[in-house]
PDB file of C-alpha atoms in Angstrom:
ATOM      1  CA  MET A   1     -22.624   8.216  11.575  1.00 63.00           C
ATOM      2  CA  SER A   2     -22.424   4.673  12.889  1.00 83.00           C
ATOM      3  CA  ASN A   3     -19.981   3.631  15.535  1.00 94.00           C
ATOM      4  CA  ILE A   4     -18.350   1.516  12.581  1.00 96.00           C
ATOM      5  CA  GLU A   5     -17.946   4.637  10.298  1.00 94.00           C
ATOM      6  CA  SER A   6     -16.699   6.637  13.480  1.00 95.00           C
ATOM      7  CA  ARG A   7     -14.079   3.916  13.885  1.00 96.00           C
ATOM      8  CA  LEU A   8     -13.086   3.793  10.308  1.00 97.00           C
ATOM      9  CA  ALA A   9     -12.747   7.665  10.395  1.00 96.00           C
ATOM     10  CA  GLU A  10     -10.442   7.456  13.378  1.00 96.00           C
ATOM     11  CA  MET A  11      -8.390   4.954  11.343  1.00 97.00           C
ATOM     12  CA  GLY A  12      -8.208   7.289   8.350  1.00 97.00           C
ATOM     13  CA  ILE A  13     -10.193   4.985   6.182  1.00 97.00           C
ATOM     14  CA  THR A  14     -13.211   5.988   3.789  1.00 95.00           C
ATOM     15  CA  LEU A  15     -15.049   3.228   2.412  1.00 96.00           C
ATOM     16  CA  PRO A  16     -15.083   3.379  -1.495  1.00 96.00           C
ATOM     17  CA  GLU A  17     -18.365   3.229  -3.410  1.00 94.00           C
ATOM     18  CA  ALA A  18     -19.357  -0.535  -3.799  1.00 96.00           C
ATOM     19  CA  THR A  19     -18.196  -1.885  -7.216  1.00 92.00           C
ATOM     20  CA  ALA A  20     -20.403  -3.191  -9.708  1.00 92.00           C
ATOM     21  CA  PRO A  21     -20.018  -6.741 -10.679  1.00 91.00           C
ATOM     22  CA  ALA A  22     -17.548  -7.394 -13.524  1.00 84.00           C
ATOM     23  CA  ALA A  23     -19.490 -10.602 -14.860  1.00 92.00           C
ATOM     24  CA  ASN A  24     -22.903 -12.208 -14.449  1.00 96.00           C
ATOM     25  CA  TYR A  25     -23.438 -12.296 -10.732  1.00 97.00           C
ATOM     26  CA  ILE A  26     -24.718  -9.783  -8.194  1.00 97.00           C
ATOM     27  CA  PRO A  27     -22.558  -8.215  -5.429  1.00 98.00           C
ATOM     28  CA  PHE A  28     -24.372  -9.772  -2.518  1.00 98.00           C
ATOM     29  CA  VAL A  29     -27.437 -11.842  -1.639  1.00 98.00           C
ATOM     30  CA  GLN A  30     -29.450 -11.653   1.711  1.00 98.00           C
ATOM     31  CA  VAL A  31     -31.218 -14.485   3.060  1.00 98.00           C
ATOM     32  CA  GLY A  32     -32.919 -13.849   6.330  1.00 98.00           C
ATOM     33  CA  ASP A  33     -30.437 -11.972   8.510  1.00 98.00           C
ATOM     34  CA  THR A  34     -27.467 -13.553   6.550  1.00 98.00           C
ATOM     35  CA  LEU A  35     -25.553 -11.488   3.904  1.00 98.00           C
ATOM     36  CA  TYR A  36     -23.554 -13.294   1.341  1.00 98.00           C
ATOM     37  CA  VAL A  37     -20.951 -10.857  -0.313  1.00 98.00           C
ATOM     38  CA  SER A  38     -19.261 -11.907  -3.744  1.00 98.00           C
ATOM     39  CA  GLY A  39     -15.477 -11.959  -3.875  1.00 98.00           C
ATOM     40  CA  GLN A  40     -13.843  -8.504  -3.555  1.00 98.00           C
ATOM     41  CA  ILE A  41     -10.372  -8.062  -5.276  1.00 98.00           C
ATOM     42  CA  SER A  42      -7.525  -6.232  -4.069  1.00 98.00           C
ATOM     43  CA  MET A  43      -7.803  -2.676  -5.039  1.00 97.00           C
ATOM     44  CA  LYS A  44      -6.298   0.619  -3.771  1.00 94.00           C
ATOM     45  CA  ASP A  45      -7.537   3.999  -5.038  1.00 93.00           C
ATOM     46  CA  GLY A  46      -9.102   2.496  -7.949  1.00 92.00           C
ATOM     47  CA  GLU A  47      -6.223   0.354  -9.230  1.00 97.00           C
ATOM     48  CA  MET A  48      -5.787  -3.387  -8.999  1.00 98.00           C
ATOM     49  CA  ILE A  49      -3.119  -4.747  -6.647  1.00 98.00           C
ATOM     50  CA  LYS A  50      -1.580  -7.509  -8.991  1.00 98.00           C
ATOM     51  CA  GLY A  51       0.883 -10.136  -8.674  1.00 98.00           C
ATOM     52  CA  LYS A  52       1.914 -13.540  -7.057  1.00 98.00           C
ATOM     53  CA  VAL A  53       2.491 -13.419  -3.370  1.00 98.00           C
ATOM     54  CA  GLY A  54       5.890 -15.414  -2.984  1.00 97.00           C
ATOM     55  CA  ASP A  55       7.247 -13.921  -6.174  1.00 97.00           C
ATOM     56  CA  ALA A  56       6.554 -10.317  -6.982  1.00 95.00           C
ATOM     57  CA  LEU A  57       4.785  -9.666  -3.707  1.00 98.00           C
ATOM     58  CA  THR A  58       5.891 -10.396  -0.081  1.00 98.00           C
ATOM     59  CA  VAL A  59       3.572 -11.664   2.703  1.00 98.00           C
ATOM     60  CA  ASP A  60       3.209  -8.126   4.045  1.00 98.00           C
ATOM     61  CA  GLU A  61       2.315  -6.714   0.626  1.00 98.00           C
ATOM     62  CA  GLY A  62      -0.256  -9.622   0.240  1.00 98.00           C
ATOM     63  CA  ALA A  63      -1.622  -8.827   3.819  1.00 98.00           C
ATOM     64  CA  ALA A  64      -1.996  -5.113   2.719  1.00 98.00           C
ATOM     65  CA  ALA A  65      -3.848  -6.410  -0.445  1.00 98.00           C
ATOM     66  CA  ALA A  66      -6.082  -8.464   1.676  1.00 98.00           C
ATOM     67  CA  LYS A  67      -6.855  -5.491   3.920  1.00 98.00           C
ATOM     68  CA  THR A  68      -8.208  -3.712   0.783  1.00 98.00           C
ATOM     69  CA  CYS A  69     -10.430  -6.664   0.008  1.00 98.00           C
ATOM     70  CA  ALA A  70     -11.929  -6.446   3.610  1.00 98.00           C
ATOM     71  CA  ILE A  71     -12.528  -2.489   3.060  1.00 98.00           C
ATOM     72  CA  SER A  72     -14.373  -3.330  -0.178  1.00 98.00           C
ATOM     73  CA  LEU A  73     -16.492  -5.993   1.706  1.00 98.00           C
ATOM     74  CA  LEU A  74     -17.555  -3.392   4.150  1.00 98.00           C
ATOM     75  CA  ALA A  75     -18.605  -1.093   1.175  1.00 98.00           C
ATOM     76  CA  GLN A  76     -20.637  -3.814  -0.130  1.00 98.00           C
ATOM     77  CA  VAL A  77     -22.249  -4.540   3.235  1.00 98.00           C
ATOM     78  CA  LYS A  78     -22.887  -0.842   3.683  1.00 98.00           C
ATOM     79  CA  ALA A  79     -24.651  -0.700   0.224  1.00 98.00           C
ATOM     80  CA  ALA A  80     -26.660  -3.963   1.156  1.00 98.00           C
ATOM     81  CA  CYS A  81     -27.698  -2.268   4.331  1.00 98.00           C
ATOM     82  CA  GLY A  82     -29.061   0.886   2.437  1.00 97.00           C
ATOM     83  CA  GLY A  83     -26.075   2.941   3.595  1.00 96.00           C
ATOM     84  CA  ASP A  84     -26.614   1.982   7.377  1.00 96.00           C
ATOM     85  CA  LEU A  85     -23.547   0.148   8.566  1.00 96.00           C
ATOM     86  CA  SER A  86     -25.015  -0.151  12.048  1.00 96.00           C
ATOM     87  CA  ARG A  87     -27.063  -2.901  10.743  1.00 97.00           C
ATOM     88  CA  LEU A  88     -23.790  -5.119  10.636  1.00 98.00           C
ATOM     89  CA  LYS A  89     -24.082  -7.577  13.565  1.00 98.00           C
ATOM     90  CA  ARG A  90     -20.964  -9.831  12.943  1.00 98.00           C
ATOM     91  CA  VAL A  91     -18.634 -11.236  10.426  1.00 98.00           C
ATOM     92  CA  VAL A  92     -19.495 -14.937  10.117  1.00 98.00           C
ATOM     93  CA  LYS A  93     -16.874 -16.154   7.716  1.00 98.00           C
ATOM     94  CA  LEU A  94     -14.331 -15.051   5.207  1.00 98.00           C
ATOM     95  CA  THR A  95     -12.969 -17.078   2.368  1.00 98.00           C
ATOM     96  CA  GLY A  96      -9.647 -15.714   0.944  1.00 98.00           C
ATOM     97  CA  PHE A  97      -7.925 -16.649  -2.211  1.00 98.00           C
ATOM     98  CA  VAL A  98      -4.330 -15.848  -2.498  1.00 98.00           C
ATOM     99  CA  ASN A  99      -2.619 -15.615  -5.964  1.00 98.00           C
ATOM    100  CA  SER A 100       0.623 -17.495  -4.856  1.00 98.00           C
ATOM    101  CA  THR A 101       3.499 -19.514  -6.271  1.00 97.00           C
ATOM    102  CA  PRO A 102       3.158 -23.172  -5.899  1.00 96.00           C
ATOM    103  CA  ASP A 103       5.710 -23.461  -2.956  1.00 97.00           C
ATOM    104  CA  PHE A 104       4.215 -20.530  -0.980  1.00 98.00           C
ATOM    105  CA  GLY A 105       2.552 -21.597   2.291  1.00 97.00           C
ATOM    106  CA  ASP A 106       1.710 -18.573   4.312  1.00 98.00           C
ATOM    107  CA  GLN A 107      -1.808 -17.833   2.917  1.00 98.00           C
ATOM    108  CA  PRO A 108      -3.110 -17.574   6.389  1.00 98.00           C
ATOM    109  CA  LYS A 109      -0.789 -14.865   7.043  1.00 98.00           C
ATOM    110  CA  VAL A 110      -1.807 -13.109   3.966  1.00 98.00           C
ATOM    111  CA  VAL A 111      -5.548 -13.307   4.822  1.00 98.00           C
ATOM    112  CA  ASN A 112      -4.665 -11.963   8.243  1.00 98.00           C
ATOM    113  CA  GLY A 113      -4.454  -8.551   6.685  1.00 98.00           C
ATOM    114  CA  ALA A 114      -8.202  -8.771   6.237  1.00 98.00           C
ATOM    115  CA  SER A 115      -8.990 -10.530   9.496  1.00 98.00           C
ATOM    116  CA  ASP A 116      -6.867  -8.358  11.608  1.00 98.00           C
ATOM    117  CA  PHE A 117      -8.351  -5.215  10.007  1.00 98.00           C
ATOM    118  CA  LEU A 118     -11.952  -6.322  10.499  1.00 98.00           C
ATOM    119  CA  VAL A 119     -11.261  -7.424  14.294  1.00 98.00           C
ATOM    120  CA  GLU A 120      -9.580  -3.940  14.615  1.00 98.00           C
ATOM    121  CA  VAL A 121     -12.713  -1.977  13.262  1.00 98.00           C
ATOM    122  CA  LEU A 122     -15.503  -4.159  14.697  1.00 98.00           C
ATOM    123  CA  GLY A 123     -14.102  -5.808  17.744  1.00 97.00           C
ATOM    124  CA  ASP A 124     -15.493  -9.058  18.779  1.00 97.00           C
ATOM    125  CA  ALA A 125     -18.049  -8.864  16.099  1.00 98.00           C
ATOM    126  CA  GLY A 126     -15.228  -8.873  13.593  1.00 98.00           C
ATOM    127  CA  ARG A 127     -14.140 -12.270  14.837  1.00 98.00           C
ATOM    128  CA  HIS A 128     -15.128 -14.981  12.150  1.00 98.00           C
ATOM    129  CA  SER A 129     -14.410 -18.407  10.797  1.00 98.00           C
ATOM    130  CA  ARG A 130     -12.209 -18.524   7.689  1.00 98.00           C
ATOM    131  CA  SER A 131     -10.601 -20.364   4.957  1.00 98.00           C
ATOM    132  CA  ALA A 132      -7.318 -19.185   3.336  1.00 98.00           C
ATOM    133  CA  VAL A 133      -6.517 -20.897   0.010  1.00 98.00           C
ATOM    134  CA  SER A 134      -3.796 -20.699  -2.592  1.00 97.00           C
ATOM    135  CA  ALA A 135      -4.714 -19.990  -6.162  1.00 97.00           C
ATOM    136  CA  GLY A 136      -2.566 -20.300  -9.248  1.00 95.00           C
ATOM    137  CA  SER A 137      -4.107 -17.207 -10.669  1.00 97.00           C
ATOM    138  CA  LEU A 138      -6.948 -14.907  -9.825  1.00 98.00           C
ATOM    139  CA  PRO A 139      -9.068 -12.710 -12.045  1.00 96.00           C
ATOM    140  CA  PHE A 140      -7.172  -9.791 -13.800  1.00 96.00           C
ATOM    141  CA  GLY A 141      -3.834 -11.063 -12.107  1.00 98.00           C
ATOM    142  CA  VAL A 142      -4.876  -9.647  -8.675  1.00 98.00           C
ATOM    143  CA  ALA A 143      -2.926 -10.629  -5.623  1.00 98.00           C
ATOM    144  CA  VAL A 144      -6.051 -11.599  -3.354  1.00 98.00           C
ATOM    145  CA  GLU A 145      -9.729 -11.925  -3.564  1.00 98.00           C
ATOM    146  CA  ILE A 146     -11.778 -12.444  -0.576  1.00 98.00           C
ATOM    147  CA  GLU A 147     -15.674 -13.306  -0.050  1.00 98.00           C
ATOM    148  CA  GLY A 148     -17.663 -12.883   3.182  1.00 98.00           C
ATOM    149  CA  ILE A 149     -20.580 -13.976   5.019  1.00 99.00           C
ATOM    150  CA  PHE A 150     -22.055 -11.351   7.340  1.00 98.00           C
ATOM    151  CA  GLN A 151     -24.889 -11.259   9.999  1.00 98.00           C
ATOM    152  CA  ILE A 152     -27.038  -8.175   9.709  1.00 98.00           C
ATOM    153  CA  ALA A 153     -30.170  -6.721  11.369  1.00 96.00           C
TER     154      ALA A 153
END
């Protein structure tokens, strides 16, 4: 078990199986030591977390949804690394899309759910550049979708 998986276990988190794409794309692409992971939608226990932040969902509920996206990102990284999470060197960048109302302006607080989780699990290797963007809607009506760029060995 890698240090990352040990840390996840201490936190009571088990990574889900990496999900298959829902359309005509692949879940990740590796170029050199850079891994590009396709957007992961907010899901918990196999169920999509749906709704607009600023309407049906609070900032805290949105942040919890963003955390599930980060968990799914790590699952994809693990799959890309042949099951060996110790190959993950750092999180380079996240781009978070928040299904939010037109007047909602706290997208960064929502995406912090993913960022804070990755720093908690990975320490300094989890610190990353980031964008947090409002979306009028997201696939399947989910609350959050996040894509990531990672450095791997």
